[in-house]
PDB file of C-alpha atoms in Angstrom:
ATOM      1  CA  GLU A 276      67.107   0.773  -9.886  1.00  0.00           C
ATOM      2  CA  PRO A 277      65.601  -1.955 -12.060  1.00  0.00           C
ATOM      3  CA  GLU A 278      62.327  -3.368 -10.855  1.00  0.00           C
ATOM      4  CA  VAL A 279      59.650  -5.870 -11.765  1.00  0.00           C
ATOM      5  CA  THR A 280      56.466  -4.264 -13.033  1.00  0.00           C
ATOM      6  CA  GLN A 281      52.993  -5.743 -13.291  1.00  0.00           C
ATOM      7  CA  THR A 282      49.859  -4.700 -15.143  1.00  0.00           C
ATOM      8  CA  PRO A 283      47.095  -4.098 -14.436  1.00  0.00           C
ATOM      9  CA  SER A 284      47.260  -3.199 -10.776  1.00  0.00           C
ATOM     10  CA  HIS A 285      43.664  -4.313 -10.345  1.00  0.00           C
ATOM     11  CA  GLN A 286      41.588  -6.559 -12.591  1.00  0.00           C
ATOM     12  CA  VAL A 287      37.906  -7.271 -12.138  1.00  0.00           C
ATOM     13  CA  THR A 288      36.346 -10.083 -14.120  1.00  0.00           C
ATOM     14  CA  GLN A 289      33.265 -12.239 -14.260  1.00  0.00           C
ATOM     15  CA  MET A 290      33.396 -15.872 -13.232  1.00  0.00           C
ATOM     16  CA  GLY A 291      34.187 -18.064 -16.213  1.00  0.00           C
ATOM     17  CA  GLN A 292      36.079 -15.391 -18.101  1.00  0.00           C
ATOM     18  CA  GLU A 293      39.704 -15.643 -19.136  1.00  0.00           C
ATOM     19  CA  VAL A 294      42.229 -13.235 -17.699  1.00  0.00           C
ATOM     20  CA  ILE A 295      45.832 -12.525 -18.539  1.00  0.00           C
ATOM     21  CA  LEU A 296      48.078 -10.972 -15.960  1.00  0.00           C
ATOM     22  CA  ARG A 297      51.188  -9.320 -17.273  1.00  0.00           C
ATOM     23  CA  CYS A 298      54.631  -8.906 -15.825  1.00  0.00           C
ATOM     24  CA  VAL A 299      57.801  -7.293 -17.072  1.00  0.00           C
ATOM     25  CA  PRO A 300      60.721  -8.908 -15.237  1.00  0.00           C
ATOM     26  CA  ILE A 301      64.043  -7.227 -14.700  1.00  0.00           C
ATOM     27  CA  SER A 302      65.676  -7.157 -18.091  1.00  0.00           C
ATOM     28  CA  ASN A 303      68.692  -9.427 -17.591  1.00  0.00           C
ATOM     29  CA  HIS A 304      66.926 -11.974 -15.423  1.00  0.00           C
ATOM     30  CA  LEU A 305      66.441 -15.525 -16.582  1.00  0.00           C
ATOM     31  CA  TYR A 306      64.064 -17.045 -14.056  1.00  0.00           C
ATOM     32  CA  PHE A 307      60.468 -16.037 -13.592  1.00  0.00           C
ATOM     33  CA  TYR A 308      57.842 -16.876 -11.043  1.00  0.00           C
ATOM     34  CA  TRP A 309      54.207 -16.390 -10.148  1.00  0.00           C
ATOM     35  CA  TYR A 310      52.848 -16.405  -6.632  1.00  0.00           C
ATOM     36  CA  ARG A 311      49.414 -15.630  -5.285  1.00  0.00           C
ATOM     37  CA  GLN A 312      48.110 -14.364  -1.982  1.00  0.00           C
ATOM     38  CA  ILE A 313      44.484 -14.778  -1.094  1.00  0.00           C
ATOM     39  CA  LEU A 314      43.362 -11.907   1.102  1.00  0.00           C
ATOM     40  CA  GLY A 315      44.607 -12.361   4.640  1.00  0.00           C
ATOM     41  CA  GLN A 316      46.493 -15.541   3.833  1.00  0.00           C
ATOM     42  CA  LYS A 317      50.059 -16.478   3.073  1.00  0.00           C
ATOM     43  CA  VAL A 318      51.890 -16.101  -0.178  1.00  0.00           C
ATOM     44  CA  GLU A 319      51.668 -19.309  -2.216  1.00  0.00           C
ATOM     45  CA  PHE A 320      54.020 -20.445  -4.932  1.00  0.00           C
ATOM     46  CA  LEU A 321      52.357 -21.149  -8.268  1.00  0.00           C
ATOM     47  CA  VAL A 322      55.043 -21.730 -10.878  1.00  0.00           C
ATOM     48  CA  SER A 323      58.612 -21.063 -11.892  1.00  0.00           C
ATOM     49  CA  PHE A 324      59.775 -20.710 -15.481  1.00  0.00           C
ATOM     50  CA  TYR A 325      63.180 -20.930 -17.111  1.00  0.00           C
ATOM     51  CA  ASN A 326      64.355 -21.291 -20.669  1.00  0.00           C
ATOM     52  CA  ASN A 327      60.781 -21.256 -21.971  1.00  0.00           C
ATOM     53  CA  GLU A 328      59.765 -24.148 -19.786  1.00  0.00           C
ATOM     54  CA  ILE A 329      58.066 -24.617 -16.465  1.00  0.00           C
ATOM     55  CA  SER A 330      60.673 -25.609 -13.870  1.00  0.00           C
ATOM     56  CA  GLU A 331      58.425 -26.188 -10.902  1.00  0.00           C
ATOM     57  CA  LYS A 332      54.730 -25.864 -10.267  1.00  0.00           C
ATOM     58  CA  SER A 333      52.520 -26.304  -7.265  1.00  0.00           C
ATOM     59  CA  GLU A 334      49.340 -28.293  -6.927  1.00  0.00           C
ATOM     60  CA  ILE A 335      47.443 -25.014  -7.263  1.00  0.00           C
ATOM     61  CA  PHE A 336      48.745 -24.590 -10.797  1.00  0.00           C
ATOM     62  CA  ASP A 337      46.256 -26.843 -12.542  1.00  0.00           C
ATOM     63  CA  ASP A 338      45.147 -27.003 -16.162  1.00  0.00           C
ATOM     64  CA  GLN A 339      43.289 -23.732 -16.003  1.00  0.00           C
ATOM     65  CA  PHE A 340      46.580 -21.880 -15.496  1.00  0.00           C
ATOM     66  CA  SER A 341      49.268 -21.314 -18.071  1.00  0.00           C
ATOM     67  CA  VAL A 342      52.355 -19.147 -18.362  1.00  0.00           C
ATOM     68  CA  GLU A 343      54.080 -17.727 -21.344  1.00  0.00           C
ATOM     69  CA  ARG A 344      56.946 -15.510 -22.299  1.00  0.00           C
ATOM     70  CA  PRO A 345      55.557 -14.177 -25.566  1.00  0.00           C
ATOM     71  CA  ASP A 346      58.455 -11.886 -26.318  1.00  0.00           C
ATOM     72  CA  GLY A 347      61.760 -10.852 -24.822  1.00  0.00           C
ATOM     73  CA  SER A 348      60.283  -8.735 -22.080  1.00  0.00           C
ATOM     74  CA  ASN A 349      56.879  -9.942 -20.916  1.00  0.00           C
ATOM     75  CA  PHE A 350      55.911 -12.875 -18.747  1.00  0.00           C
ATOM     76  CA  THR A 351      52.217 -13.664 -18.520  1.00  0.00           C
ATOM     77  CA  LEU A 352      49.908 -15.742 -16.376  1.00  0.00           C
ATOM     78  CA  LYS A 353      46.657 -16.826 -17.997  1.00  0.00           C
ATOM     79  CA  ILE A 354      43.680 -18.146 -16.123  1.00  0.00           C
ATOM     80  CA  ARG A 355      41.350 -19.740 -18.652  1.00  0.00           C
ATOM     81  CA  SER A 356      38.060 -19.841 -16.792  1.00  0.00           C
ATOM     82  CA  THR A 357      38.178 -17.873 -13.595  1.00  0.00           C
ATOM     83  CA  LYS A 358      36.503 -19.040 -10.432  1.00  0.00           C
ATOM     84  CA  LEU A 359      35.509 -17.056  -7.383  1.00  0.00           C
ATOM     85  CA  GLU A 360      38.352 -18.637  -5.429  1.00  0.00           C
ATOM     86  CA  ASP A 361      40.878 -17.259  -7.903  1.00  0.00           C
ATOM     87  CA  SER A 362      40.346 -13.842  -6.359  1.00  0.00           C
ATOM     88  CA  ALA A 363      43.730 -12.950  -4.914  1.00  0.00           C
ATOM     89  CA  MET A 364      46.789 -10.792  -5.275  1.00  0.00           C
ATOM     90  CA  TYR A 365      49.110 -12.253  -7.877  1.00  0.00           C
ATOM     91  CA  PHE A 366      52.806 -11.486  -7.603  1.00  0.00           C
ATOM     92  CA  CYS A 367      55.360 -11.908 -10.333  1.00  0.00           C
ATOM     93  CA  ALA A 368      59.031 -12.301  -9.465  1.00  0.00           C
ATOM     94  CA  SER A 369      62.256 -12.710 -11.358  1.00  0.00           C
ATOM     95  CA  SER A 370      65.804 -13.666 -10.536  1.00  0.00           C
ATOM     96  CA  GLY A 371      69.137 -13.743 -12.322  1.00  0.00           C
ATOM     97  CA  ALA A 372      71.332 -16.655 -13.160  1.00  0.00           C
ATOM     98  CA  LEU A 373      71.587 -19.337 -10.532  1.00  0.00           C
ATOM     99  CA  LEU A 374      75.105 -19.751  -9.253  1.00  0.00           C
ATOM    100  CA  PRO A 375      76.756 -22.346  -7.028  1.00  0.00           C
ATOM    101  CA  ARG A 376      75.402 -22.497  -3.527  1.00  0.00           C
ATOM    102  CA  GLY A 377      76.358 -19.417  -1.608  1.00  0.00           C
ATOM    103  CA  LEU A 378      75.938 -17.114  -4.566  1.00  0.00           C
ATOM    104  CA  TYR A 379      72.188 -17.372  -4.860  1.00  0.00           C
ATOM    105  CA  ASN A 380      70.492 -14.504  -6.623  1.00  0.00           C
ATOM    106  CA  GLU A 381      67.390 -13.323  -4.841  1.00  0.00           C
ATOM    107  CA  GLN A 382      63.957 -13.092  -6.334  1.00  0.00           C
ATOM    108  CA  PHE A 383      62.675  -9.596  -6.931  1.00  0.00           C
ATOM    109  CA  PHE A 384      58.943  -9.203  -6.554  1.00  0.00           C
ATOM    110  CA  GLY A 385      56.599  -6.961  -8.460  1.00  0.00           C
ATOM    111  CA  PRO A 386      53.896  -4.887  -6.734  1.00  0.00           C
ATOM    112  CA  GLY A 387      51.182  -7.385  -7.586  1.00  0.00           C
ATOM    113  CA  THR A 388      47.916  -7.496  -9.507  1.00  0.00           C
ATOM    114  CA  ARG A 389      44.770  -7.727  -7.474  1.00  0.00           C
ATOM    115  CA  LEU A 390      42.321 -10.020  -9.261  1.00  0.00           C
ATOM    116  CA  THR A 391      38.687  -9.855  -8.256  1.00  0.00           C
ATOM    117  CA  VAL A 392      36.349 -12.481  -9.678  1.00  0.00           C
ATOM    118  CA  LEU A 393      32.655 -11.667  -9.411  1.00  0.00           C
TER     119      LEU A 393
ATOM    120  CA  ALA B 231      56.498 -32.741   4.215  1.00  0.00           C
ATOM    121  CA  GLN B 232      58.353 -29.491   3.765  1.00  0.00           C
ATOM    122  CA  SER B 233      56.895 -26.665   5.815  1.00  0.00           C
ATOM    123  CA  VAL B 234      57.540 -23.244   7.267  1.00  0.00           C
ATOM    124  CA  THR B 235      55.924 -22.320  10.550  1.00  0.00           C
ATOM    125  CA  GLN B 236      55.457 -18.885  11.999  1.00  0.00           C
ATOM    126  CA  PRO B 237      53.766 -19.623  15.299  1.00  0.00           C
ATOM    127  CA  ASP B 238      52.672 -16.057  16.029  1.00  0.00           C
ATOM    128  CA  ILE B 239      49.796 -14.762  13.928  1.00  0.00           C
ATOM    129  CA  HIS B 240      50.231 -11.279  15.314  1.00  0.00           C
ATOM    130  CA  ILE B 241      52.478  -9.507  17.782  1.00  0.00           C
ATOM    131  CA  THR B 242      52.137  -6.111  19.426  1.00  0.00           C
ATOM    132  CA  VAL B 243      55.182  -4.268  20.738  1.00  0.00           C
ATOM    133  CA  SER B 244      55.736  -0.780  22.022  1.00  0.00           C
ATOM    134  CA  GLU B 245      57.760   1.631  19.977  1.00  0.00           C
ATOM    135  CA  GLY B 246      61.364   1.426  21.075  1.00  0.00           C
ATOM    136  CA  ALA B 247      61.013  -2.088  22.446  1.00  0.00           C
ATOM    137  CA  SER B 248      62.869  -5.060  21.065  1.00  0.00           C
ATOM    138  CA  LEU B 249      61.280  -7.527  18.667  1.00  0.00           C
ATOM    139  CA  GLU B 250      61.689 -11.182  17.876  1.00  0.00           C
ATOM    140  CA  LEU B 251      59.606 -12.962  15.260  1.00  0.00           C
ATOM    141  CA  ARG B 252      59.824 -16.721  15.223  1.00  0.00           C
ATOM    142  CA  CYS B 253      60.237 -19.013  12.247  1.00  0.00           C
ATOM    143  CA  ASN B 254      60.754 -22.764  12.133  1.00  0.00           C
ATOM    144  CA  TYR B 255      61.209 -24.878   9.057  1.00  0.00           C
ATOM    145  CA  SER B 256      61.023 -28.541   8.304  1.00  0.00           C
ATOM    146  CA  TYR B 257      63.434 -29.646   5.613  1.00  0.00           C
ATOM    147  CA  GLY B 258      65.962 -32.422   5.243  1.00  0.00           C
ATOM    148  CA  ALA B 259      68.940 -30.165   4.702  1.00  0.00           C
ATOM    149  CA  THR B 260      69.642 -26.510   5.262  1.00  0.00           C
ATOM    150  CA  PRO B 261      67.571 -24.553   2.786  1.00  0.00           C
ATOM    151  CA  TYR B 262      68.000 -20.990   1.711  1.00  0.00           C
ATOM    152  CA  LEU B 263      66.191 -18.839   4.287  1.00  0.00           C
ATOM    153  CA  PHE B 264      64.573 -15.447   3.876  1.00  0.00           C
ATOM    154  CA  TRP B 265      62.556 -12.833   5.674  1.00  0.00           C
ATOM    155  CA  TYR B 266      60.234 -10.569   3.695  1.00  0.00           C
ATOM    156  CA  VAL B 267      58.145  -7.612   4.808  1.00  0.00           C
ATOM    157  CA  GLN B 268      54.857  -6.550   3.288  1.00  0.00           C
ATOM    158  CA  SER B 269      53.237  -3.236   4.094  1.00  0.00           C
ATOM    159  CA  PRO B 270      49.471  -2.984   3.574  1.00  0.00           C
ATOM    160  CA  GLY B 271      48.596  -3.082  -0.117  1.00  0.00           C
ATOM    161  CA  GLN B 272      52.226  -3.399  -1.117  1.00  0.00           C
ATOM    162  CA  GLY B 273      54.465  -6.050  -2.596  1.00  0.00           C
ATOM    163  CA  LEU B 274      57.135  -8.050  -0.854  1.00  0.00           C
ATOM    164  CA  GLN B 275      60.435  -6.561   0.187  1.00  0.00           C
ATOM    165  CA  LEU B 276      63.388  -8.756   1.098  1.00  0.00           C
ATOM    166  CA  LEU B 277      64.757  -7.929   4.546  1.00  0.00           C
ATOM    167  CA  LEU B 278      67.565 -10.457   4.678  1.00  0.00           C
ATOM    168  CA  LYS B 279      68.654 -13.902   3.577  1.00  0.00           C
ATOM    169  CA  TYR B 280      70.816 -16.766   4.752  1.00  0.00           C
ATOM    170  CA  PHE B 281      72.612 -19.178   2.494  1.00  0.00           C
ATOM    171  CA  SER B 282      75.666 -20.339   4.440  1.00  0.00           C
ATOM    172  CA  GLY B 283      78.455 -19.086   6.663  1.00  0.00           C
ATOM    173  CA  ASP B 284      77.903 -16.792   9.621  1.00  0.00           C
ATOM    174  CA  THR B 285      74.648 -17.791  11.253  1.00  0.00           C
ATOM    175  CA  LEU B 286      73.812 -14.218  12.240  1.00  0.00           C
ATOM    176  CA  VAL B 287      72.826 -12.217   9.209  1.00  0.00           C
ATOM    177  CA  GLN B 288      72.201  -8.513   8.972  1.00  0.00           C
ATOM    178  CA  GLY B 289      69.486  -7.034   6.839  1.00  0.00           C
ATOM    179  CA  ILE B 290      67.964  -3.740   5.918  1.00  0.00           C
ATOM    180  CA  LYS B 291      66.104  -1.411   8.262  1.00  0.00           C
ATOM    181  CA  GLY B 292      68.114  -2.593  11.277  1.00  0.00           C
ATOM    182  CA  PHE B 293      66.840  -6.175  11.213  1.00  0.00           C
ATOM    183  CA  GLU B 294      68.911  -9.250  11.852  1.00  0.00           C
ATOM    184  CA  ALA B 295      68.195 -12.963  11.934  1.00  0.00           C
ATOM    185  CA  GLU B 296      69.934 -15.939  13.435  1.00  0.00           C
ATOM    186  CA  PHE B 297      69.999 -19.387  11.906  1.00  0.00           C
ATOM    187  CA  LYS B 298      70.036 -22.206  14.440  1.00  0.00           C
ATOM    188  CA  ARG B 299      70.412 -25.554  12.794  1.00  0.00           C
ATOM    189  CA  SER B 300      69.755 -27.540  15.962  1.00  0.00           C
ATOM    190  CA  GLN B 301      66.397 -25.849  16.372  1.00  0.00           C
ATOM    191  CA  SER B 302      65.569 -25.537  12.660  1.00  0.00           C
ATOM    192  CA  SER B 303      64.858 -21.910  13.359  1.00  0.00           C
ATOM    193  CA  PHE B 304      65.519 -18.594  11.675  1.00  0.00           C
ATOM    194  CA  ASN B 305      64.170 -15.924  13.999  1.00  0.00           C
ATOM    195  CA  LEU B 306      64.048 -12.269  13.046  1.00  0.00           C
ATOM    196  CA  ARG B 307      65.089  -9.621  15.545  1.00  0.00           C
ATOM    197  CA  LYS B 308      65.275  -5.883  15.889  1.00  0.00           C
ATOM    198  CA  PRO B 309      66.610  -4.154  19.001  1.00  0.00           C
ATOM    199  CA  SER B 310      64.346  -1.107  18.829  1.00  0.00           C
ATOM    200  CA  VAL B 311      61.110  -1.074  16.867  1.00  0.00           C
ATOM    201  CA  HIS B 312      59.848   2.025  15.055  1.00  0.00           C
ATOM    202  CA  TRP B 313      56.211   2.761  14.271  1.00  0.00           C
ATOM    203  CA  SER B 314      57.019   2.392  10.576  1.00  0.00           C
ATOM    204  CA  ASP B 315      57.913  -1.269  11.159  1.00  0.00           C
ATOM    205  CA  ALA B 316      54.234  -2.142  11.513  1.00  0.00           C
ATOM    206  CA  ALA B 317      53.620  -4.603   8.677  1.00  0.00           C
ATOM    207  CA  GLU B 318      53.275  -8.280   7.842  1.00  0.00           C
ATOM    208  CA  TYR B 319      56.466 -10.336   8.046  1.00  0.00           C
ATOM    209  CA  PHE B 320      56.952 -13.546   6.134  1.00  0.00           C
ATOM    210  CA  CYS B 321      59.600 -16.164   6.671  1.00  0.00           C
ATOM    211  CA  ALA B 322      60.401 -18.131   3.533  1.00  0.00           C
ATOM    212  CA  VAL B 323      62.560 -21.052   2.502  1.00  0.00           C
ATOM    213  CA  ASP B 324      63.842 -22.500  -0.740  1.00  0.00           C
ATOM    214  CA  ASP B 325      65.482 -25.867  -1.029  1.00  0.00           C
ATOM    215  CA  THR B 326      65.238 -26.182  -4.786  1.00  0.00           C
ATOM    216  CA  GLY B 327      68.158 -23.981  -5.682  1.00  0.00           C
ATOM    217  CA  GLY B 328      65.944 -21.098  -6.631  1.00  0.00           C
ATOM    218  CA  PHE B 329      62.975 -22.637  -8.398  1.00  0.00           C
ATOM    219  CA  LYS B 330      60.404 -22.586  -5.622  1.00  0.00           C
ATOM    220  CA  THR B 331      60.076 -20.461  -2.497  1.00  0.00           C
ATOM    221  CA  ILE B 332      57.741 -21.544   0.269  1.00  0.00           C
ATOM    222  CA  PHE B 333      56.331 -18.876   2.561  1.00  0.00           C
ATOM    223  CA  GLY B 334      55.138 -19.097   6.112  1.00  0.00           C
ATOM    224  CA  ALA B 335      51.705 -17.851   7.086  1.00  0.00           C
ATOM    225  CA  GLY B 336      53.102 -14.513   8.210  1.00  0.00           C
ATOM    226  CA  THR B 337      53.180 -12.547  11.435  1.00  0.00           C
ATOM    227  CA  ARG B 338      51.455  -9.214  11.589  1.00  0.00           C
ATOM    228  CA  LEU B 339      53.351  -6.709  13.696  1.00  0.00           C
ATOM    229  CA  PHE B 340      51.496  -3.931  15.477  1.00  0.00           C
ATOM    230  CA  VAL B 341      53.473  -1.100  17.061  1.00  0.00           C
ATOM    231  CA  LYS B 342      51.906   0.933  19.836  1.00  0.00           C
ATOM    232  CA  ALA B 343      53.052   4.343  20.915  1.00  0.00           C
TER     233      ALA B 343
END
């Protein structure tokens, strides 16, 4: 069964360093997402991406964040200068083509990357 | 403002007992509604979803949920809980047609023998 994969599973970095989190969405999906979950808290939407553009982003997704689909298979989240409060689990998700209401295609989540900022 | 509320931070039930997890949302129209489960250290697994039609939806692992428009609720139920159901449960909504899913704070389920 196709699945979303994420690498690495755990990333440790120093405050101020840049990190890139990688995701391989399900191959025929067109919509891609990043969410984060600070330990013990709820899952928070960061950004959605379609047709090489950001579709929606939250207030969390400020200028230090960026997303990219550098090739036909990967979807990345870059954090330019990490802060302690960026420590969280980051989930990638993907979904297929959006259809008329009632035929919504669900988002499939990856296993997450745990980012620890020291 | 749009919001999803799960009023119970944690719930403890005995194995074999019934379960109901509450979820209320605040949106102008009927959004897409979801329940996800997260086991410790794991990703999110979709239990069930509601888009339209029959307000009682069946999901995986014996779970069901009922959409009540008048109460803006989408409560998750299971008639008989198993120890393996112990996990965190998240209610989620999407009113953007698939571009943004908003999660509730989650309810942690403990199952006692």
